[in-house]
Amino acid sequence: MKKTIYLLLLTSILTFGNEKPTLTVYTYDAFAASWGPAPKVKKAFEKTCDCNIKFVGVSSSIATLRKIQLEGKKTKADVILGLDTAIAQVAKETKLFSPHGLDTSIIDLPNSYKDDTFVPFDYSYFAFVYDEKKIKNIPDSFESLASMPEDFKIVIQDPRSSTPGLGLLLWVKSIYGDKTVDYWKRLSPHILTITKGWSEAYSLFLKGEADMVLSYTTSPAYHMIEENKYNIKSADFKEGHYAQIEVAAIVKSSKQKELGKKFLEFLYTKEFAQLIPTANWAYPVIKGVKLHKDFDKLHKPKEFILMDGKEVEEKRKAIINEWLSAVQK
């Protein structure tokens, strides 16, 4: 009997000793989905780390931050992935994230972005996406969008929970300045609904519930490459397009900080960068990645708009409040 107990104990110790560490990554639902980048990223990273990686999908990007704030030091997250540069400053001020300590000189973005805590992993531009089989008169500016017939409807996301939603507010604010409230009042009749996150909004658009949806200039690439459909396009606005740079960071309370750092380093490898264009439907942040030929069919904005993160943090609440005052009925 004693021999049996000894063997069981020994087996348990050996099993425990050989157990691979697990890196838990909180991200938005579209990234973590079975059809999103997560399964491919998991497979590629686990080959390099002798570890397990677990993606936890949350309803929206900003909701991942809220979840970590609510969980505090007890959070199971080791890494947060999917905030953008507009909300990164807010996240830094929570003091829940650690400096990455990485050399990020390899990053190649349309504008410079350096931060000691958050590292970029992809970028694109916000745009309104439409089906050219259903819409013939395509708005080419915010003015023409607000001047569309009354029954022309768009779906947008809530800026309090979604980075695209916040990005739209910053885009409009950059163009209209102190006349922003007036613009939102004029656009408001065209807003069919405001969703919590991007996935819900895009799903409504695909079901034919709205004429346009706030998404990205790179979204049509999915339909071309995965579905061989060339009728989904993004409207080219002559004012220029607001950019989104998505970022990741290590959670300060993580017990897997070294593994988290390896994961952030992995975001700059060619292997990861090659996954991004046809998995997250965005542009990679390093050079030397060959894009699918259909990416040449996407329009790339002539004007690149992006507010500094500190400026966003200073103005964010006021911008959201003026939007609420204009769109609430």
Steps between C-alpha positions, in 0.01 A plus 500: 500500500781738594675417171182586303460834677867578440465428126185712474674786680808469279286498182314806622825687569647407161179601321490832684868560427450447126190719476541776246428857612187664363491856372150649520421778253190716535384637165187602309257238374583525128868432570431203727232343278556167323495695172728774637880515529523330842513133386780574250691719747466232769636229271793715385600633845471166682760356261750753631427526872453152650184638653125516457324818398138565589301778333202636694257689278307795645211682332711797390853636525427757770308233692827304533646795689188530718517127578861528618414809705211317669707189568793705632796304632296179480469520123606191308620713209873505428471711185239739363480514121276717282480844656611778268716809537193715574419311820854385592567814705186435705618145557849614605356729765332204669856381584389144431760440227878455498765665279594258221876573487517409130691654211218605266716666235389237249146648496399655170180708524366790290571718805736449792367342818717426800385399843677327788196285587289434189638356177321517162417180310285616206329804351227605259269797432139548603254512212134446419452170319218439250372256239531657155223272369258676736630858504568703190541850644803455724570777754856627459512727807335550839291776347365277225435226757285735709320615183389151393123429476322448833469125454877458455623330816839432659611290795772629731653385827480644851814707576476403868559132424647480151823641356343544152217692665747728678703528180196631311447772761866605474477493121195729499651727768820535296300628205222705657665639814256725689224418249505130589172502695318655205638230271391217728148647515486498121638145474290360785184420292713264289626295795297179508659374819813523715650166594729409786774365275613463138382139453136580575503799265660312213260211545202737465650642182554154350136415579394801292370700797699812406648664189839564658697393805795660672790264438839520327647572157643148518168322576417441129816287473328230703210477256730498196746241629277272709171528308606609153256794534611831355186704568583592861692828498608776736399859425792733425440821699677802360561647848736209570462200731573453868761230563488227759818346639425199719726430797581241767654510849602281794274504807695611808357231729590219257712212624608433142670831422798343319265291289289811439810682381579214262149528364538874440831427323316243290270778375803637308595178330434444133299192590247706697503792256416267211190381686357848558387605148283194437411413861429836663452680167738783577851610408806358683737734686829373357644514150553206266154342518353417163131587488243304300451654155143603587635747755598709195127547433443670836507876512774638722409841646690797370459682833601319821328637814605398853479690828776469757403265783544766771281743305236228468506439874464873573200536266345153500227551761395835356489357145287206614266728698442734207431196279248366755327837523462507121386143428283422802132543419 
